[in-house]
Structure formats: structure tokens, C-alpha cells
Amino acid sequence: MIEIIAQPGLQHQFPGSTADIVLYRGATGSGKSFCELMELTRHINHKEFGAVIFRAGT
């Protein structure tokens, strides 16, 4: 089994936020998109859950 964990620092702090909107910046390859997807998986079993992800392509 592969264990997937957040990197120390912002990736570790991001899922614990109680804010409605979280802004997360970082360099290419820092795991921002992956961190967002992992956060969404926490809520997929909620009946009224919905999400939209905006990602700039480069």
C-alpha cells in the first residue's frame, strides 16, 4: 500500500483551515493542485457537497 501524506509546511496546514476560501501560492511542482484534490476527498460523502476547481494552465 502506498501512503500519501502532505509535505511539512503549507501542505500540512492547508487541510486544517476552517476558512471558506483558502489561497495557496507556490512554485511549479510544489503540490498545490494535489493538495486541493486531497482536501476535496474529505467531503465527497456529504450529500450536499459540490466543488469547482479553477486551475491556470501553463
Short mmCIF file of C-alpha atoms in Angstrom, two decimals:
data_model
loop_
_atom_site.label_atom_id
_atom_site.label_comp_id
_atom_site.label_asym_id
_atom_site.label_seq_id
_atom_site.Cartn_x
_atom_site.Cartn_y
_atom_site.Cartn_z
CA MET A 1 0.00 0.00 0.00
CA ILE A 2 1.25 3.47 -0.85
CA GLU A 3 0.91 6.06 1.89
CA ILE A 4 0.18 9.57 0.66
CA ILE A 5 0.92 12.35 3.14
CA ALA A 6 1.24 16.11 2.95
CA GLN A 7 4.66 17.72 2.86
CA PRO A 8 5.66 19.63 6.01
CA GLY A 9 4.69 23.29 5.91
CA LEU A 10 1.84 24.72 3.86
CA GLN A 11 0.60 21.37 2.53
CA HIS A 12 0.23 20.19 6.11
CA GLN A 13 -1.51 23.41 7.24
CA PHE A 14 -3.87 23.69 4.25
CA PRO A 15 -6.32 20.88 5.16
CA GLY A 16 -6.71 22.17 8.71
CA SER A 17 -8.02 25.57 7.62
CA THR A 18 -11.55 26.45 8.72
CA ALA A 19 -11.82 29.23 6.12
CA ASP A 20 -14.42 29.08 3.34
CA ILE A 21 -11.81 30.17 0.79
CA VAL A 22 -8.09 29.39 1.00
CA LEU A 23 -5.50 30.97 -1.29
CA TYR A 24 -2.37 28.88 -1.76
CA ARG A 25 0.61 30.04 -3.84
CA GLY A 26 3.81 28.26 -4.67
CA ALA A 27 6.33 27.32 -7.31
CA THR A 28 5.68 24.84 -10.10
CA GLY A 29 5.63 21.31 -8.75
CA SER A 30 5.06 22.29 -5.13
CA GLY A 31 1.90 20.16 -4.91
CA LYS A 32 -0.79 22.85 -4.87
CA SER A 33 -3.22 21.03 -7.19
CA PHE A 34 -2.62 17.69 -5.50
CA CYS A 35 -3.22 19.23 -2.07
CA GLU A 36 -6.52 20.70 -3.29
CA LEU A 37 -7.68 17.34 -4.65
CA MET A 38 -6.82 15.62 -1.37
CA GLU A 39 -8.79 18.26 0.54
CA LEU A 40 -11.85 17.64 -1.64
CA THR A 41 -11.81 13.91 -0.90
CA ARG A 42 -12.56 14.71 2.76
CA HIS A 43 -16.02 15.96 1.78
CA ILE A 44 -17.21 13.65 -1.01
CA ASN A 45 -19.56 11.70 1.26
CA HIS A 46 -21.55 14.81 2.26
CA LYS A 47 -24.88 14.78 0.45
CA GLU A 48 -24.87 18.50 -0.41
CA PHE A 49 -21.18 18.68 -1.33
CA GLY A 50 -20.14 20.38 -4.54
CA ALA A 51 -16.86 21.84 -5.71
CA VAL A 52 -15.30 23.75 -8.56
CA ILE A 53 -11.56 23.89 -9.17
CA PHE A 54 -10.05 26.68 -11.25
CA ARG A 55 -6.52 25.97 -12.42
CA ALA A 56 -4.45 28.09 -14.78
CA GLY A 57 -2.76 26.02 -17.46
CA THR A 58 0.81 26.84 -18.44
#
